[in-house]
PDB file of N, CA and C in Angstrom:
ATOM      1  N   MET D   1       8.483  16.202 -18.177  1.00 41.00           N
ATOM      2  CA  MET D   1       7.536  16.223 -17.071  1.00 41.00           C
ATOM      3  C   MET D   1       7.143  14.786 -16.734  1.00 41.00           C
ATOM      4  N   SER D   2       7.239  14.398 -15.476  1.00 56.00           N
ATOM      5  CA  SER D   2       6.908  13.036 -15.086  1.00 56.00           C
ATOM      6  C   SER D   2       5.396  12.886 -14.899  1.00 56.00           C
ATOM      7  N   LYS D   3       4.941  11.644 -15.092  1.00 73.00           N
ATOM      8  CA  LYS D   3       3.518  11.365 -14.914  1.00 73.00           C
ATOM      9  C   LYS D   3       3.188  11.296 -13.432  1.00 73.00           C
ATOM     10  N   LYS D   4       1.947  11.613 -13.120  1.00 85.00           N
ATOM     11  CA  LYS D   4       1.486  11.546 -11.736  1.00 85.00           C
ATOM     12  C   LYS D   4       1.446  10.087 -11.290  1.00 85.00           C
ATOM     13  N   ASP D   5       1.865   9.843 -10.067  1.00 91.00           N
ATOM     14  CA  ASP D   5       1.838   8.500  -9.505  1.00 91.00           C
ATOM     15  C   ASP D   5       0.375   8.044  -9.415  1.00 91.00           C
ATOM     16  N   PRO D   6       0.048   6.872  -9.961  1.00 93.00           N
ATOM     17  CA  PRO D   6      -1.351   6.441  -9.996  1.00 93.00           C
ATOM     18  C   PRO D   6      -1.949   6.146  -8.615  1.00 93.00           C
ATOM     19  N   CYS D   7      -1.119   5.923  -7.615  1.00 94.00           N
ATOM     20  CA  CYS D   7      -1.629   5.610  -6.271  1.00 94.00           C
ATOM     21  C   CYS D   7      -1.345   6.722  -5.267  1.00 94.00           C
ATOM     22  N   GLN D   8      -0.989   7.886  -5.761  1.00 95.00           N
ATOM     23  CA  GLN D   8      -0.657   8.997  -4.869  1.00 95.00           C
ATOM     24  C   GLN D   8      -1.859   9.418  -4.018  1.00 95.00           C
ATOM     25  N   LYS D   9      -3.040   9.412  -4.614  1.00 95.00           N
ATOM     26  CA  LYS D   9      -4.236   9.813  -3.866  1.00 95.00           C
ATOM     27  C   LYS D   9      -4.435   8.906  -2.651  1.00 95.00           C
ATOM     28  N   GLN D  10      -4.291   7.583  -2.846  1.00 96.00           N
ATOM     29  CA  GLN D  10      -4.457   6.643  -1.748  1.00 96.00           C
ATOM     30  C   GLN D  10      -3.362   6.833  -0.702  1.00 96.00           C
ATOM     31  N   ALA D  11      -2.147   7.101  -1.137  1.00 95.00           N
ATOM     32  CA  ALA D  11      -1.044   7.333  -0.206  1.00 95.00           C
ATOM     33  C   ALA D  11      -1.331   8.558   0.666  1.00 95.00           C
ATOM     34  N   CYS D  12      -1.866   9.595   0.075  1.00 97.00           N
ATOM     35  CA  CYS D  12      -2.216  10.806   0.841  1.00 97.00           C
ATOM     36  C   CYS D  12      -3.337  10.517   1.834  1.00 97.00           C
ATOM     37  N   GLU D  13      -4.299   9.694   1.421  1.00 97.00           N
ATOM     38  CA  GLU D  13      -5.397   9.329   2.315  1.00 97.00           C
ATOM     39  C   GLU D  13      -4.867   8.552   3.526  1.00 97.00           C
ATOM     40  N   ILE D  14      -3.881   7.700   3.308  1.00 97.00           N
ATOM     41  CA  ILE D  14      -3.273   6.958   4.418  1.00 97.00           C
ATOM     42  C   ILE D  14      -2.627   7.937   5.390  1.00 97.00           C
ATOM     43  N   GLN D  15      -1.881   8.899   4.873  1.00 97.00           N
ATOM     44  CA  GLN D  15      -1.221   9.873   5.745  1.00 97.00           C
ATOM     45  C   GLN D  15      -2.232  10.680   6.555  1.00 97.00           C
ATOM     46  N   LYS D  16      -3.300  11.108   5.892  1.00 98.00           N
ATOM     47  CA  LYS D  16      -4.336  11.871   6.599  1.00 98.00           C
ATOM     48  C   LYS D  16      -4.969  11.035   7.707  1.00 98.00           C
ATOM     49  N   CYS D  17      -5.275   9.776   7.381  1.00 98.00           N
ATOM     50  CA  CYS D  17      -5.908   8.893   8.356  1.00 98.00           C
ATOM     51  C   CYS D  17      -4.984   8.641   9.538  1.00 98.00           C
ATOM     52  N   LEU D  18      -3.731   8.345   9.257  1.00 97.00           N
ATOM     53  CA  LEU D  18      -2.783   8.085  10.344  1.00 97.00           C
ATOM     54  C   LEU D  18      -2.619   9.300  11.249  1.00 97.00           C
ATOM     55  N   GLN D  19      -2.520  10.468  10.652  1.00 98.00           N
ATOM     56  CA  GLN D  19      -2.378  11.684  11.460  1.00 98.00           C
ATOM     57  C   GLN D  19      -3.617  11.911  12.325  1.00 98.00           C
ATOM     58  N   ALA D  20      -4.787  11.665  11.751  1.00 98.00           N
ATOM     59  CA  ALA D  20      -6.034  11.882  12.483  1.00 98.00           C
ATOM     60  C   ALA D  20      -6.251  10.856  13.593  1.00 98.00           C
ATOM     61  N   ASN D  21      -5.571   9.702  13.493  1.00 98.00           N
ATOM     62  CA  ASN D  21      -5.784   8.617  14.446  1.00 98.00           C
ATOM     63  C   ASN D  21      -4.537   8.273  15.252  1.00 98.00           C
ATOM     64  N   ASN D  22      -3.705   9.283  15.490  1.00 97.00           N
ATOM     65  CA  ASN D  22      -2.516   9.120  16.322  1.00 97.00           C
ATOM     66  C   ASN D  22      -1.618   7.969  15.843  1.00 97.00           C
ATOM     67  N   TYR D  23      -1.544   7.810  14.531  1.00 96.00           N
ATOM     68  CA  TYR D  23      -0.677   6.819  13.877  1.00 96.00           C
ATOM     69  C   TYR D  23      -0.979   5.370  14.270  1.00 96.00           C
ATOM     70  N   LEU D  24      -2.238   5.090  14.549  1.00 97.00           N
ATOM     71  CA  LEU D  24      -2.664   3.711  14.822  1.00 97.00           C
ATOM     72  C   LEU D  24      -3.133   3.092  13.506  1.00 97.00           C
ATOM     73  N   GLU D  25      -2.326   2.185  12.964  1.00 94.00           N
ATOM     74  CA  GLU D  25      -2.657   1.561  11.676  1.00 94.00           C
ATOM     75  C   GLU D  25      -4.006   0.852  11.716  1.00 94.00           C
ATOM     76  N   SER D  26      -4.349   0.276  12.849  1.00 96.00           N
ATOM     77  CA  SER D  26      -5.602  -0.473  12.957  1.00 96.00           C
ATOM     78  C   SER D  26      -6.819   0.410  12.669  1.00 96.00           C
ATOM     79  N   LYS D  27      -6.701   1.693  12.903  1.00 97.00           N
ATOM     80  CA  LYS D  27      -7.801   2.627  12.649  1.00 97.00           C
ATOM     81  C   LYS D  27      -7.909   3.000  11.171  1.00 97.00           C
ATOM     82  N   CYS D  28      -6.901   2.618  10.387  1.00 97.00           N
ATOM     83  CA  CYS D  28      -6.854   3.028   8.972  1.00 97.00           C
ATOM     84  C   CYS D  28      -6.867   1.830   8.022  1.00 97.00           C
ATOM     85  N   GLU D  29      -7.373   0.715   8.487  1.00 97.00           N
ATOM     86  CA  GLU D  29      -7.339  -0.501   7.676  1.00 97.00           C
ATOM     87  C   GLU D  29      -8.060  -0.322   6.334  1.00 97.00           C
ATOM     88  N   THR D  30      -9.145   0.423   6.310  1.00 97.00           N
ATOM     89  CA  THR D  30      -9.891   0.625   5.069  1.00 97.00           C
ATOM     90  C   THR D  30      -9.044   1.339   4.026  1.00 97.00           C
ATOM     91  N   VAL D  31      -8.372   2.408   4.407  1.00 97.00           N
ATOM     92  CA  VAL D  31      -7.548   3.133   3.434  1.00 97.00           C
ATOM     93  C   VAL D  31      -6.302   2.334   3.062  1.00 97.00           C
ATOM     94  N   LEU D  32      -5.792   1.533   3.983  1.00 95.00           N
ATOM     95  CA  LEU D  32      -4.656   0.667   3.660  1.00 95.00           C
ATOM     96  C   LEU D  32      -5.075  -0.383   2.622  1.00 95.00           C
ATOM     97  N   GLN D  33      -6.273  -0.921   2.764  1.00 95.00           N
ATOM     98  CA  GLN D  33      -6.778  -1.894   1.784  1.00 95.00           C
ATOM     99  C   GLN D  33      -6.948  -1.243   0.410  1.00 95.00           C
ATOM    100  N   GLU D  34      -7.420  -0.007   0.389  1.00 95.00           N
ATOM    101  CA  GLU D  34      -7.565   0.706  -0.884  1.00 95.00           C
ATOM    102  C   GLU D  34      -6.207   0.890  -1.556  1.00 95.00           C
ATOM    103  N   MET D  35      -5.195   1.171  -0.759  1.00 94.00           N
ATOM    104  CA  MET D  35      -3.839   1.315  -1.294  1.00 94.00           C
ATOM    105  C   MET D  35      -3.352  -0.009  -1.861  1.00 94.00           C
ATOM    106  N   ARG D  36      -3.575  -1.095  -1.141  1.00 91.00           N
ATOM    107  CA  ARG D  36      -3.168  -2.418  -1.635  1.00 91.00           C
ATOM    108  C   ARG D  36      -3.853  -2.736  -2.965  1.00 91.00           C
ATOM    109  N   LYS D  37      -5.137  -2.406  -3.067  1.00 93.00           N
ATOM    110  CA  LYS D  37      -5.880  -2.645  -4.313  1.00 93.00           C
ATOM    111  C   LYS D  37      -5.286  -1.827  -5.448  1.00 93.00           C
ATOM    112  N   CYS D  38      -4.974  -0.579  -5.174  1.00 93.00           N
ATOM    113  CA  CYS D  38      -4.388   0.288  -6.196  1.00 93.00           C
ATOM    114  C   CYS D  38      -3.046  -0.275  -6.651  1.00 93.00           C
ATOM    115  N   CYS D  39      -2.218  -0.668  -5.705  1.00 90.00           N
ATOM    116  CA  CYS D  39      -0.899  -1.198  -6.045  1.00 90.00           C
ATOM    117  C   CYS D  39      -1.010  -2.483  -6.853  1.00 90.00           C
ATOM    118  N   ALA D  40      -2.014  -3.288  -6.574  1.00 89.00           N
ATOM    119  CA  ALA D  40      -2.209  -4.542  -7.307  1.00 89.00           C
ATOM    120  C   ALA D  40      -2.621  -4.265  -8.752  1.00 89.00           C
ATOM    121  N   ARG D  41      -3.257  -3.124  -8.997  1.00 90.00           N
ATOM    122  CA  ARG D  41      -3.715  -2.774 -10.356  1.00 90.00           C
ATOM    123  C   ARG D  41      -2.576  -2.359 -11.276  1.00 90.00           C
ATOM    124  N   TYR D  42      -1.479  -1.895 -10.723  1.00 84.00           N
ATOM    125  CA  TYR D  42      -0.395  -1.365 -11.542  1.00 84.00           C
ATOM    126  C   TYR D  42       0.833  -2.253 -11.457  1.00 84.00           C
ATOM    127  N   SER D  43       1.522  -2.337 -12.573  1.00 72.00           N
ATOM    128  CA  SER D  43       2.713  -3.188 -12.623  1.00 72.00           C
ATOM    129  C   SER D  43       3.771  -2.692 -11.640  1.00 72.00           C
ATOM    130  N   GLN D  44       4.587  -3.631 -11.202  1.00 74.00           N
ATOM    131  CA  GLN D  44       5.625  -3.317 -10.220  1.00 74.00           C
ATOM    132  C   GLN D  44       6.513  -2.186 -10.727  1.00 74.00           C
ATOM    133  N   GLY D  45       6.800  -1.249  -9.866  1.00 75.00           N
ATOM    134  CA  GLY D  45       7.666  -0.138 -10.221  1.00 75.00           C
ATOM    135  C   GLY D  45       6.942   1.039 -10.853  1.00 75.00           C
ATOM    136  N   ARG D  46       5.672   0.887 -11.169  1.00 82.00           N
ATOM    137  CA  ARG D  46       4.927   1.974 -11.800  1.00 82.00           C
ATOM    138  C   ARG D  46       4.587   3.079 -10.803  1.00 82.00           C
ATOM    139  N   SER D  47       4.412   2.694  -9.544  1.00 87.00           N
ATOM    140  CA  SER D  47       4.056   3.659  -8.510  1.00 87.00           C
ATOM    141  C   SER D  47       5.110   3.658  -7.411  1.00 87.00           C
ATOM    142  N   ILE D  48       5.759   4.781  -7.226  1.00 89.00           N
ATOM    143  CA  ILE D  48       6.743   4.902  -6.135  1.00 89.00           C
ATOM    144  C   ILE D  48       6.033   4.731  -4.794  1.00 89.00           C
ATOM    145  N   CYS D  49       4.807   5.184  -4.698  1.00 90.00           N
ATOM    146  CA  CYS D  49       4.049   5.067  -3.451  1.00 90.00           C
ATOM    147  C   CYS D  49       3.836   3.612  -3.047  1.00 90.00           C
ATOM    148  N   CYS D  50       3.918   2.692  -3.987  1.00 90.00           N
ATOM    149  CA  CYS D  50       3.641   1.276  -3.708  1.00 90.00           C
ATOM    150  C   CYS D  50       4.862   0.486  -3.275  1.00 90.00           C
ATOM    151  N   SER D  51       6.025   1.087  -3.235  1.00 85.00           N
ATOM    152  CA  SER D  51       7.237   0.312  -2.963  1.00 85.00           C
ATOM    153  C   SER D  51       7.144  -0.483  -1.657  1.00 85.00           C
ATOM    154  N   GLY D  52       6.646   0.093  -0.608  1.00 83.00           N
ATOM    155  CA  GLY D  52       6.513  -0.626   0.659  1.00 83.00           C
ATOM    156  C   GLY D  52       5.468  -1.721   0.597  1.00 83.00           C
ATOM    157  N   PHE D  53       4.400  -1.481  -0.140  1.00 80.00           N
ATOM    158  CA  PHE D  53       3.348  -2.477  -0.272  1.00 80.00           C
ATOM    159  C   PHE D  53       3.806  -3.635  -1.150  1.00 80.00           C
ATOM    160  N   GLU D  54       4.618  -3.341  -2.160  1.00 75.00           N
ATOM    161  CA  GLU D  54       5.165  -4.400  -3.004  1.00 75.00           C
ATOM    162  C   GLU D  54       6.108  -5.285  -2.187  1.00 75.00           C
ATOM    163  N   ARG D  55       6.907  -4.679  -1.340  1.00 77.00           N
ATOM    164  CA  ARG D  55       7.814  -5.432  -0.468  1.00 77.00           C
ATOM    165  C   ARG D  55       7.001  -6.295   0.500  1.00 77.00           C
ATOM    166  N   GLU D  56       5.942  -5.727   1.049  1.00 75.00           N
ATOM    167  CA  GLU D  56       5.059  -6.462   1.952  1.00 75.00           C
ATOM    168  C   GLU D  56       4.467  -7.687   1.244  1.00 75.00           C
ATOM    169  N   GLU D  57       4.033  -7.515   0.019  1.00 75.00           N
ATOM    170  CA  GLU D  57       3.442  -8.609  -0.750  1.00 75.00           C
ATOM    171  C   GLU D  57       4.475  -9.694  -1.050  1.00 75.00           C
ATOM    172  N   ARG D  58       5.695  -9.298  -1.391  1.00 77.00           N
ATOM    173  CA  ARG D  58       6.760 -10.287  -1.638  1.00 77.00           C
ATOM    174  C   ARG D  58       7.033 -11.101  -0.381  1.00 77.00           C
ATOM    175  N   GLU D  59       7.072 -10.431   0.770  1.00 79.00           N
ATOM    176  CA  GLU D  59       7.297 -11.135   2.033  1.00 79.00           C
ATOM    177  C   GLU D  59       6.144 -12.094   2.325  1.00 79.00           C
ATOM    178  N   ARG D  60       4.928 -11.651   2.049  1.00 74.00           N
ATOM    179  CA  ARG D  60       3.756 -12.493   2.291  1.00 74.00           C
ATOM    180  C   ARG D  60       3.812 -13.744   1.412  1.00 74.00           C
ATOM    181  N   GLN D  61       4.182 -13.563   0.146  1.00 76.00           N
ATOM    182  CA  GLN D  61       4.285 -14.688  -0.771  1.00 76.00           C
ATOM    183  C   GLN D  61       5.398 -15.650  -0.345  1.00 76.00           C
ATOM    184  N   LYS D  62       6.508 -15.083   0.073  1.00 77.00           N
ATOM    185  CA  LYS D  62       7.645 -15.883   0.530  1.00 77.00           C
ATOM    186  C   LYS D  62       7.240 -16.728   1.743  1.00 77.00           C
ATOM    187  N   PHE D  63       6.530 -16.124   2.679  1.00 72.00           N
ATOM    188  CA  PHE D  63       6.076 -16.834   3.871  1.00 72.00           C
ATOM    189  C   PHE D  63       5.081 -17.922   3.494  1.00 72.00           C
ATOM    190  N   LYS D  64       4.199 -17.597   2.554  1.00 69.00           N
ATOM    191  CA  LYS D  64       3.174 -18.560   2.098  1.00 69.00           C
ATOM    192  C   LYS D  64       3.852 -19.801   1.500  1.00 69.00           C
ATOM    193  N   VAL D  65       4.867 -19.607   0.686  1.00 71.00           N
ATOM    194  CA  VAL D  65       5.579 -20.719   0.043  1.00 71.00           C
ATOM    195  C   VAL D  65       6.302 -21.570   1.090  1.00 71.00           C
ATOM    196  N   THR D  66       6.955 -20.930   2.056  1.00 74.00           N
ATOM    197  CA  THR D  66       7.712 -21.684   3.055  1.00 74.00           C
ATOM    198  C   THR D  66       6.811 -22.393   4.052  1.00 74.00           C
ATOM    199  N   SER D  67       5.588 -21.941   4.228  1.00 70.00           N
ATOM    200  CA  SER D  67       4.685 -22.568   5.189  1.00 70.00           C
ATOM    201  C   SER D  67       3.882 -23.713   4.583  1.00 70.00           C
ATOM    202  N   GLU D  68       3.947 -23.861   3.266  1.00 65.00           N
ATOM    203  CA  GLU D  68       3.189 -24.951   2.612  1.00 65.00           C
ATOM    204  C   GLU D  68       3.903 -26.262   2.652  1.00 65.00           C
TER     205      GLU D  68
END
C-alpha cells in the first residue's frame, strides 16, 4: 500500500479554486502559495503533486543564476 501524497490536499484545493474561478490562476494565488510551501517542506520526489512546482522552482533558480 502506498503512502498518501503529503501535498495532495493542497493540490485538490488548487483544482477546486481553479474550477470555481473559471481557471484564472490569479484568483487562486493563495492556494498556489500554500502548495509551494508544502512542496518546499518535502524532499524532491516525495510528492507526485509537486512535480510541476519543483520544475517551476528549478527554472526560477536557473533564471536567477543567469541574471546575476
